[in-house]
Amino acid sequence: MKYIFVTGGVISSLGKGLTAASLGTLLENRGLKVALQKFDPYLNVDPGTMSPFQHGEVYVLDDGAETDLDLGHYERFTNTKLTRQNSLTSGQVYARVLERERRGDYLGKTVQVIPHVTDEIKTRIRELAESTKADVVITEIGGTTGDIEGLPFLEAIREFALDVGYSNALFIHVTYVPFIKAAGELKTKPTQQSVAKLREIGIAPHLVVCRCDRPLNKEIRDKISLFCNVPYEGVIEEKDVDHTIYEVPLMLQRERMDELVCQLLRLDTPPANMSHWQDLLRKLIAPQKRIRIGVVGKYIGLQDAYKSVYEALSHGGIAHDCGIELERIEAEQIEKGGAEKLLKGLGGVLVPGGFGERGVQGKILAAQYARESKLPYLGLCLGMQIATVEFARNVLGLEGAHSTEFDKASPHPVIAMLEEQKGLMNVGGTMRLGAQPVQLQVGTKAAHLYGAFVVNERHRHRYEFNNSYRAQFEQRGFIFSGTSPDGELVELIELRDHPFFLGCQFHPEFQSKPNAPHPLFRGFIAAALQRLTL
Ligand code: GLN
């Protein structure tokens, strides 16, 4: 069993997760079984309760774990199925250590960061290795070298390498090499200092991955090699991508990163065959056609808030050799300027998931415009609930219809809290979470797209369609195309007299991959293309 640790230096947001995921892709294509894991040094137990302003998207796994969005990269780039074992925060580590302490497990000892906290961290690496039986476990350490809160994790991986033997562990440091305009050159000092910081705590990286906006010349590579104590070939260039993040694996392959990793870990494998990846990239970079898709949300200004949604749309495009031009639309802008002004001329509109009232009215107007003008609509979670409220108000004439999330006193609560969850007080971990079966109704658009009777989809929500309104909706052409197997919970809705108007209570975006686009996104892009070529 081999272990790779990915740390980051200088600044955050360097794309360590993407680097780890891309290395995973390359190693898988060399025939190795790979497991990926993320350690986050913050004290929240999971990112489930963090605002998108703080943290970006919360990525949900099959088992309901609410995790960091880097796990989304891991799943999209590799074949691994992740569980809560693949994600660890300081909050979880301390919770476990304190629980043990209260139980008296430490037999009167003083409980300390070293060895008790570090042992807990090391256990999590070992557990993943054992349960996955992977050839290589890649562990990414969140945060930046030099942060106080990251120290226990770095200490733990240093010890871990000692435990498993140095020939079985490899350290990769992802760092930043900025171009300084006034000097007209790339600067290596921040990299030198961040590697020095790592060496201070006993970790000497084998490879230094340099994030930069232009190529590293020989002189720069020599300098990094010398000052960071890595061989010349161990200086890996990872330039900003020109078009898409899916370029990264090929970029790292050109730098021979996977070859070096295998050499250093003594893994005897053939070169990675990336021809399918090249094909996929061609479709992303030079598609035969292009289409504009609007996403109406509340965190539109943030890069990472709807990460998986944007990714899944691009996968839907790959399925049709079609490039997606995203129109990111603030829901509140629609409230101000009207839907037509912002949505006219688009191929389709998507309303993603969300919580809280801001922007809800704008999303309702977007759904109304899409329904009335026969514009393809895909509503995810809140996007489905919004479409339901709009239909209730404007087609069924149910004045004041709403979700009880936004109007507790609504005379027509067409979306309401799950009965079983009423009265729960804690905010964290009280939602319907994770993969659950969805039974599809024969003859519906959804069933046709999936080509299946039952599918598993991931959930993250509290509110549901209110069943006392089902008959009324059905009479007017609102189709319940998917439910829970017992028929109780509405999972998918669509409109009869519309080319593509579909909403789902779950999050299909979490299960879409570039080489396996999700059926609903594939169908949505097909409908958008059809509208514009008609
Ligand atoms: N706020 C809604 C609910 O809790 C929708 C959640 C979501 O879109 N993820 O049901």
XYZ file of C-alpha atoms and ligand atoms in Angstrom:
544
model
C 0.000 0.000 0.000
C 1.362 3.411 -0.988
C 0.475 6.836 0.396
C 0.638 10.245 -1.225
C 0.158 13.427 0.784
C -0.732 16.685 -0.911
C -0.073 19.904 1.000
C -0.441 23.514 -0.076
C 1.686 26.588 0.371
C 1.698 30.379 0.018
C -2.026 30.988 -0.539
C -5.302 29.103 -0.536
C -7.423 28.395 -3.640
C -4.468 27.014 -5.578
C -6.446 23.992 -6.687
C -4.815 21.344 -4.508
C -7.993 19.327 -4.816
C -7.834 19.459 -8.587
C -4.177 18.488 -8.529
C -4.906 15.533 -6.235
C -7.891 14.491 -8.368
C -5.878 14.810 -11.593
C -3.080 12.686 -10.197
C -5.786 10.192 -9.231
C -7.007 10.135 -12.849
C -3.507 9.489 -14.163
C -2.799 6.710 -11.666
C -6.149 5.044 -12.372
C -5.329 5.104 -16.053
C -2.099 3.337 -15.220
C -4.241 0.514 -13.868
C -3.936 1.366 -10.165
C -6.754 1.418 -7.649
C -6.826 4.830 -6.051
C -8.533 6.209 -2.933
C -8.754 9.937 -2.264
C -9.283 11.653 1.046
C -9.517 15.252 2.255
C -8.527 16.579 5.670
C -9.826 20.019 6.617
C -8.276 21.811 9.589
C -11.333 23.903 10.588
C -13.339 23.112 13.716
C -16.761 22.713 12.114
C -17.743 19.052 12.232
C -18.638 19.300 8.543
C -19.232 22.143 6.084
C -23.003 21.453 6.143
C -23.692 24.450 8.351
C -21.308 26.846 6.612
C -22.523 29.637 4.345
C -21.622 29.469 0.656
C -19.895 32.814 1.251
C -17.508 31.023 3.597
C -17.092 27.754 1.928
C -18.613 27.387 -1.521
C -20.765 24.410 -2.347
C -21.482 21.642 0.141
C -20.924 18.409 -1.714
C -23.150 15.498 -0.638
C -22.074 11.863 -0.851
C -24.178 8.717 -1.243
C -24.067 8.038 2.474
C -25.297 11.539 3.245
C -21.970 13.010 4.326
C -21.868 16.773 3.741
C -18.364 17.462 2.533
C -15.939 19.843 0.919
C -16.328 20.537 -2.780
C -12.944 18.978 -3.484
C -14.629 15.613 -3.002
C -16.705 16.548 -6.039
C -13.502 16.820 -8.053
C -12.414 13.423 -6.741
C -15.646 11.784 -7.865
C -15.726 13.511 -11.241
C -12.100 12.760 -12.060
C -11.874 9.181 -10.827
C -13.986 6.073 -10.436
C -13.899 6.099 -6.668
C -17.181 6.197 -4.764
C -16.645 8.251 -1.661
C -18.098 7.892 1.822
C -17.786 9.890 5.022
C -14.496 8.059 5.607
C -12.989 10.144 2.818
C -13.520 13.447 4.571
C -12.195 14.522 7.953
C -12.228 17.849 9.793
C -10.491 18.942 12.987
C -13.983 19.212 14.463
C -14.528 15.472 13.912
C -11.109 14.572 15.257
C -11.592 16.575 18.449
C -15.165 15.317 18.897
C -13.878 11.754 18.797
C -10.941 12.413 21.122
C -13.162 14.213 23.654
C -15.768 11.449 23.522
C -13.024 8.939 24.310
C -11.680 11.085 27.101
C -15.130 11.245 28.719
C -15.463 7.487 28.419
C -12.176 7.099 30.223
C -10.489 5.380 27.285
C -7.207 7.158 27.937
C -6.843 5.490 31.347
C -5.890 8.548 33.324
C -3.326 9.888 30.860
C -3.045 13.572 29.969
C -4.793 13.880 26.604
C -2.604 15.803 24.160
C -2.418 16.906 20.546
C 0.568 14.597 20.148
C -0.031 11.659 20.293
C -3.801 11.511 20.833
C -5.037 13.885 18.182
C -2.368 12.821 15.696
C -3.130 9.127 16.344
C -6.776 9.769 15.567
C -5.779 11.368 12.248
C -3.432 8.517 11.355
C -6.185 6.005 12.135
C -8.363 7.672 9.512
C -5.713 7.178 6.823
C -5.243 3.555 7.793
C -9.000 2.895 7.920
C -9.466 4.182 4.399
C -6.558 2.107 3.137
C -8.020 -1.008 4.719
C -11.612 -0.515 3.632
C -10.815 0.416 0.025
C -7.872 -1.951 -0.512
C -6.516 0.723 -2.815
C -3.002 0.527 -4.252
C -2.520 4.209 -3.559
C -4.208 6.442 -0.991
C -4.006 10.156 -1.814
C -4.624 12.405 1.185
C -5.051 16.115 0.642
C -4.469 18.436 3.589
C -6.650 21.538 3.391
C -5.414 24.978 4.349
C -1.978 26.473 3.851
C 1.348 25.451 5.358
C 2.113 27.773 8.248
C -1.477 27.888 9.567
C -1.565 27.047 13.258
C -4.644 24.888 12.903
C -3.084 22.699 10.214
C -0.117 21.645 12.359
C -1.611 18.467 13.900
C -2.388 17.168 10.405
C 1.130 17.851 9.144
C 2.624 16.246 12.237
C 0.358 13.230 11.725
C 1.399 12.682 8.104
C 5.061 13.113 9.013
C 4.674 10.367 11.622
C 2.638 8.268 9.216
C 5.455 8.224 6.660
C 7.786 7.006 9.383
C 5.297 4.287 10.380
C 4.816 2.887 6.866
C 8.402 3.374 5.717
C 9.734 6.176 3.560
C 9.589 4.127 0.371
C 5.821 3.888 0.771
C 5.020 7.542 1.307
C 5.355 10.545 -0.953
C 4.892 14.238 -0.233
C 3.692 16.642 -2.886
C 3.614 20.355 -2.159
C 1.402 22.588 -4.302
C 2.660 26.134 -4.291
C 2.354 29.470 -6.038
C 4.935 31.074 -8.299
C 3.665 34.603 -8.968
C 4.598 36.794 -11.909
C 5.664 40.198 -10.615
C 4.897 42.803 -13.199
C 7.384 45.422 -12.015
C 10.227 42.896 -12.105
C 8.937 41.289 -15.290
C 9.579 37.810 -13.934
C 8.273 34.860 -11.957
C 9.316 34.820 -8.320
C 10.284 31.706 -6.391
C 10.745 33.177 -2.907
C 7.235 32.392 -1.592
C 7.735 28.789 -2.721
C 11.137 28.578 -1.061
C 9.706 29.887 2.184
C 6.710 27.644 2.223
C 8.856 24.562 1.572
C 11.202 25.744 4.341
C 8.184 25.888 6.657
C 7.353 22.285 5.797
C 10.921 21.143 6.334
C 10.913 22.827 9.741
C 8.312 20.308 10.843
C 10.109 17.406 9.263
C 8.430 17.065 5.884
C 10.644 17.286 2.830
C 8.464 17.276 -0.280
C 9.471 14.969 -3.125
C 7.648 17.008 -5.748
C 6.821 20.696 -5.858
C 3.841 21.540 -8.061
C 4.086 25.159 -9.130
C 0.881 27.022 -9.890
C 1.707 29.858 -12.261
C 0.201 31.920 -15.045
C 3.031 31.377 -17.524
C 5.602 28.638 -18.208
C 8.515 28.063 -15.833
C 11.814 28.467 -17.662
C 14.933 26.445 -16.921
C 16.370 29.079 -14.637
C 13.271 29.135 -12.433
C 13.119 25.353 -12.320
C 16.795 25.214 -11.357
C 16.261 27.714 -8.602
C 13.249 25.892 -7.123
C 15.100 22.604 -7.389
C 18.114 23.978 -5.537
C 16.359 25.902 -2.790
C 13.569 23.393 -2.203
C 15.844 20.377 -2.323
C 13.922 18.507 -5.020
C 15.442 17.055 -8.192
C 15.023 19.134 -11.352
C 12.274 16.825 -12.698
C 10.462 17.129 -9.372
C 9.582 20.727 -10.171
C 6.196 20.372 -11.840
C 4.616 23.216 -13.765
C 0.852 23.597 -13.366
C -0.076 26.636 -15.389
C -3.538 28.247 -15.255
C -5.732 26.334 -17.666
C -6.746 28.016 -20.910
C -10.250 26.578 -21.144
C -11.279 23.983 -18.608
C -10.115 22.236 -15.454
C -10.230 18.951 -17.342
C -6.959 20.015 -18.976
C -5.064 19.518 -15.713
C -4.470 15.733 -15.884
C -2.947 16.043 -19.351
C -0.853 18.996 -18.255
C 0.543 16.983 -15.344
C 1.135 14.015 -17.614
C 3.196 16.216 -19.932
C 5.268 17.182 -16.899
C 5.683 13.441 -16.272
C 4.283 13.745 -12.780
C 2.595 10.318 -12.735
C 5.758 8.705 -14.077
C 7.822 10.265 -11.283
C 5.289 9.308 -8.629
C 5.336 5.681 -9.797
C 9.107 5.671 -9.942
C 9.498 7.095 -6.447
C 6.917 4.734 -4.973
C 8.275 1.793 -6.962
C 4.979 1.122 -8.699
C 5.560 -0.839 -11.846
C 2.821 0.220 -14.269
C 2.401 0.975 -17.966
C 1.982 4.631 -19.044
C -1.469 6.121 -18.598
C -3.661 5.844 -21.653
C -5.490 9.153 -21.764
C -6.955 9.026 -25.270
C -10.569 9.028 -24.015
C -9.716 12.066 -21.899
C -8.252 13.836 -24.923
C -11.449 13.165 -26.818
C -13.519 14.607 -24.008
C -11.301 17.654 -23.872
C -11.682 18.257 -27.588
C -15.455 18.382 -27.106
C -15.052 20.884 -24.294
C -12.550 23.130 -26.028
C -13.741 23.035 -29.621
C -17.375 21.893 -29.576
C -19.331 21.713 -32.797
C -22.030 23.972 -31.419
C -22.653 26.277 -28.504
C -25.646 27.159 -26.403
C -26.437 29.771 -23.763
C -27.896 28.470 -20.540
C -29.110 30.727 -17.737
C -28.567 29.797 -14.109
C -30.773 31.805 -11.770
C -29.419 31.744 -8.230
C -28.682 33.704 -5.152
C -24.921 33.230 -4.923
C -24.192 33.968 -8.553
C -21.232 36.218 -7.770
C -19.394 33.403 -5.996
C -17.173 31.105 -8.031
C -17.780 27.984 -6.010
C -21.362 28.129 -4.744
C -22.849 26.135 -7.645
C -19.711 24.258 -8.681
C -21.261 20.847 -9.354
C -24.190 22.435 -11.209
C -21.862 24.240 -13.612
C -19.806 21.090 -14.049
C -22.873 18.940 -14.715
C -24.079 21.435 -17.338
C -20.762 21.192 -19.130
C -21.047 17.390 -19.027
C -24.545 17.654 -20.508
C -22.889 19.680 -23.270
C -20.182 17.051 -23.855
C -22.941 14.520 -24.529
C -24.032 16.605 -27.543
C -20.634 17.982 -28.587
C -21.975 21.324 -27.445
C -20.260 24.085 -25.529
C -22.183 25.721 -22.680
C -22.109 29.462 -22.334
C -23.262 30.198 -18.827
C -25.377 33.237 -18.117
C -25.148 33.680 -14.373
C -28.236 35.574 -13.320
C -28.851 37.007 -9.850
C -32.428 36.129 -8.898
C -32.845 39.592 -7.417
C -32.066 41.142 -10.803
C -35.116 39.372 -12.196
C -37.199 40.861 -9.383
C -36.010 44.292 -10.483
C -35.979 44.003 -14.242
C -38.455 41.213 -15.058
C -37.727 37.712 -16.374
C -38.120 38.357 -20.074
C -35.353 40.925 -20.220
C -32.811 38.511 -18.745
C -34.005 35.153 -20.043
C -35.059 35.906 -23.591
C -32.881 34.252 -26.213
C -31.465 31.623 -23.869
C -31.542 27.933 -24.734
C -32.746 27.001 -21.277
C -32.899 28.082 -17.677
C -31.803 26.229 -14.574
C -32.751 27.078 -10.995
C -30.401 25.356 -8.533
C -30.899 24.421 -4.889
C -30.898 26.913 -2.078
C -32.008 27.944 1.357
C -33.520 31.147 2.674
C -35.848 33.712 1.214
C -33.559 36.098 -0.644
C -34.142 35.847 -4.369
C -37.076 33.435 -4.138
C -39.480 35.791 -5.904
C -37.034 36.205 -8.808
C -36.770 32.456 -9.170
C -40.571 32.134 -9.226
C -40.688 34.701 -12.042
C -38.018 32.742 -13.929
C -40.049 29.531 -13.619
C -43.175 31.326 -14.787
C -41.411 32.757 -17.812
C -39.974 29.345 -18.696
C -43.369 27.657 -18.362
C -45.261 30.248 -20.366
C -42.727 30.747 -23.135
C -41.924 27.002 -23.388
C -38.303 27.614 -22.505
C -36.571 24.413 -21.256
C -36.444 24.490 -17.457
C -34.517 22.349 -15.025
C -35.190 22.910 -11.325
C -32.946 21.291 -8.744
C -34.296 20.855 -5.225
C -35.395 24.412 -4.362
C -35.717 24.864 -8.133
C -38.388 22.141 -8.155
C -40.169 23.615 -5.140
C -40.202 27.037 -6.793
C -41.730 25.596 -9.963
C -44.430 23.960 -7.844
C -45.271 27.199 -6.059
C -45.425 29.057 -9.368
C -47.785 26.482 -10.882
C -50.017 26.580 -7.788
C -50.304 30.333 -7.908
C -50.588 31.013 -11.613
C -52.218 27.888 -13.057
C -54.282 26.542 -10.164
C -55.096 30.024 -8.918
C -54.138 29.194 -5.341
C -53.457 32.651 -4.056
C -50.673 32.934 -1.520
C -49.395 29.415 -2.261
C -45.874 28.997 -0.945
C -43.366 26.791 0.780
C -43.627 26.902 4.568
C -39.900 27.565 4.561
C -40.728 31.091 3.415
C -44.292 31.637 4.624
C -45.350 29.732 7.719
C -48.892 31.092 7.461
C -49.446 30.377 3.760
C -53.088 29.442 3.018
C -51.772 26.925 0.473
C -48.568 25.331 1.756
C -47.873 23.310 -1.407
C -44.346 22.659 -0.134
C -44.070 21.773 3.553
C -41.684 20.312 6.077
C -41.339 16.544 6.232
C -43.714 15.457 8.969
C -41.123 13.241 10.593
C -38.673 16.107 10.901
C -40.981 18.593 12.545
C -39.773 19.638 15.940
C -36.097 18.970 15.290
C -34.130 21.751 16.855
C -30.544 21.328 15.725
C -29.616 23.003 12.476
C -26.673 20.715 11.690
C -27.384 17.274 10.280
C -31.196 17.398 10.427
C -31.955 17.146 6.742
C -32.952 14.321 4.476
C -29.500 13.507 3.231
C -27.800 11.136 0.858
C -28.756 8.621 -1.792
C -32.274 7.229 -1.764
C -34.192 5.278 -4.385
C -36.489 7.105 -6.781
C -39.209 5.162 -8.562
C -39.913 6.477 -12.034
C -43.358 6.632 -13.598
C -43.565 4.712 -16.872
C -44.186 6.877 -19.924
C -42.747 10.085 -18.482
C -39.925 12.174 -19.837
C -37.815 11.404 -16.783
C -38.229 7.636 -17.202
C -37.330 7.968 -20.858
C -34.174 9.948 -20.073
C -32.988 7.582 -17.367
C -33.999 4.429 -19.247
C -34.658 2.785 -15.866
C -37.441 2.090 -13.373
C -35.579 2.884 -10.183
C -32.562 5.167 -9.738
C -30.568 6.335 -6.736
C -30.195 10.055 -6.244
C -28.616 12.195 -3.540
C -30.702 14.452 -1.345
C -30.157 17.450 0.885
C -33.376 19.140 1.939
C -36.037 19.519 4.615
C -39.196 20.409 2.681
C -41.355 18.245 0.404
C -44.294 18.464 -1.954
C -47.506 18.518 0.113
C -49.456 15.427 -0.932
C -52.881 16.901 -0.171
C -52.500 18.951 -3.371
C -51.495 16.136 -5.717
C -54.857 15.526 -7.404
C -55.387 19.228 -8.074
C -51.984 19.528 -9.727
C -52.403 16.374 -11.779
C -55.683 17.548 -13.259
C -53.909 20.483 -14.866
C -51.060 18.589 -16.487
C -48.514 18.615 -13.681
C -46.980 15.142 -13.756
C -45.384 13.412 -10.783
C -42.830 11.438 -12.735
C -40.814 10.132 -9.800
C -41.586 9.326 -6.174
C -40.050 7.415 -3.299
C -40.764 3.665 -3.762
C -43.675 3.844 -1.290
C -45.168 6.643 -3.389
C -45.141 9.061 -0.456
C -42.478 11.588 -1.371
C -42.505 13.464 -4.652
C -39.080 13.254 -6.271
C -39.610 14.413 -9.856
C -42.126 16.640 -11.536
C -42.679 17.612 -15.158
C -45.239 19.497 -17.225
C -47.352 17.788 -19.831
C -47.700 20.618 -22.313
C -44.124 21.739 -22.422
C -41.060 20.606 -24.420
C -38.931 20.270 -21.257
C -40.005 21.468 -17.856
C -38.575 19.255 -15.180
C -37.875 19.578 -11.484
C -36.286 17.142 -9.067
C -36.232 17.139 -5.283
C -32.752 15.617 -5.333
C -29.375 16.805 -6.599
C -28.459 15.108 -9.865
C -25.452 17.428 -10.241
C -23.549 15.407 -7.634
C -23.514 12.302 -9.785
C -22.577 13.680 -13.167
C -19.156 13.015 -14.642
C -17.499 14.259 -17.820
C -17.403 10.722 -19.162
C -20.875 9.874 -17.830
C -23.099 12.964 -18.108
C -26.199 12.787 -15.922
C -29.351 11.847 -17.900
C -31.328 14.889 -16.705
C -28.590 17.303 -17.745
C -28.148 15.460 -21.018
C -31.891 15.761 -21.658
C -31.990 19.409 -20.643
C -29.224 20.376 -23.082
C -30.869 18.314 -25.835
C -34.119 20.237 -25.309
C -32.266 23.560 -25.288
C -30.553 22.682 -28.558
C -33.815 21.643 -30.086
C -35.471 24.911 -29.146
C -32.820 26.990 -30.791
C -32.535 24.944 -33.954
C -36.287 24.840 -34.486
N -34.552 24.860 1.200
C -35.158 23.731 0.587
C -35.383 22.583 1.541
O -34.809 22.554 2.601
C -34.348 23.282 -0.619
C -33.015 22.746 -0.242
C -32.075 22.629 -1.414
O -32.318 23.199 -2.466
N -31.003 21.930 -1.244
O -36.138 21.693 1.249
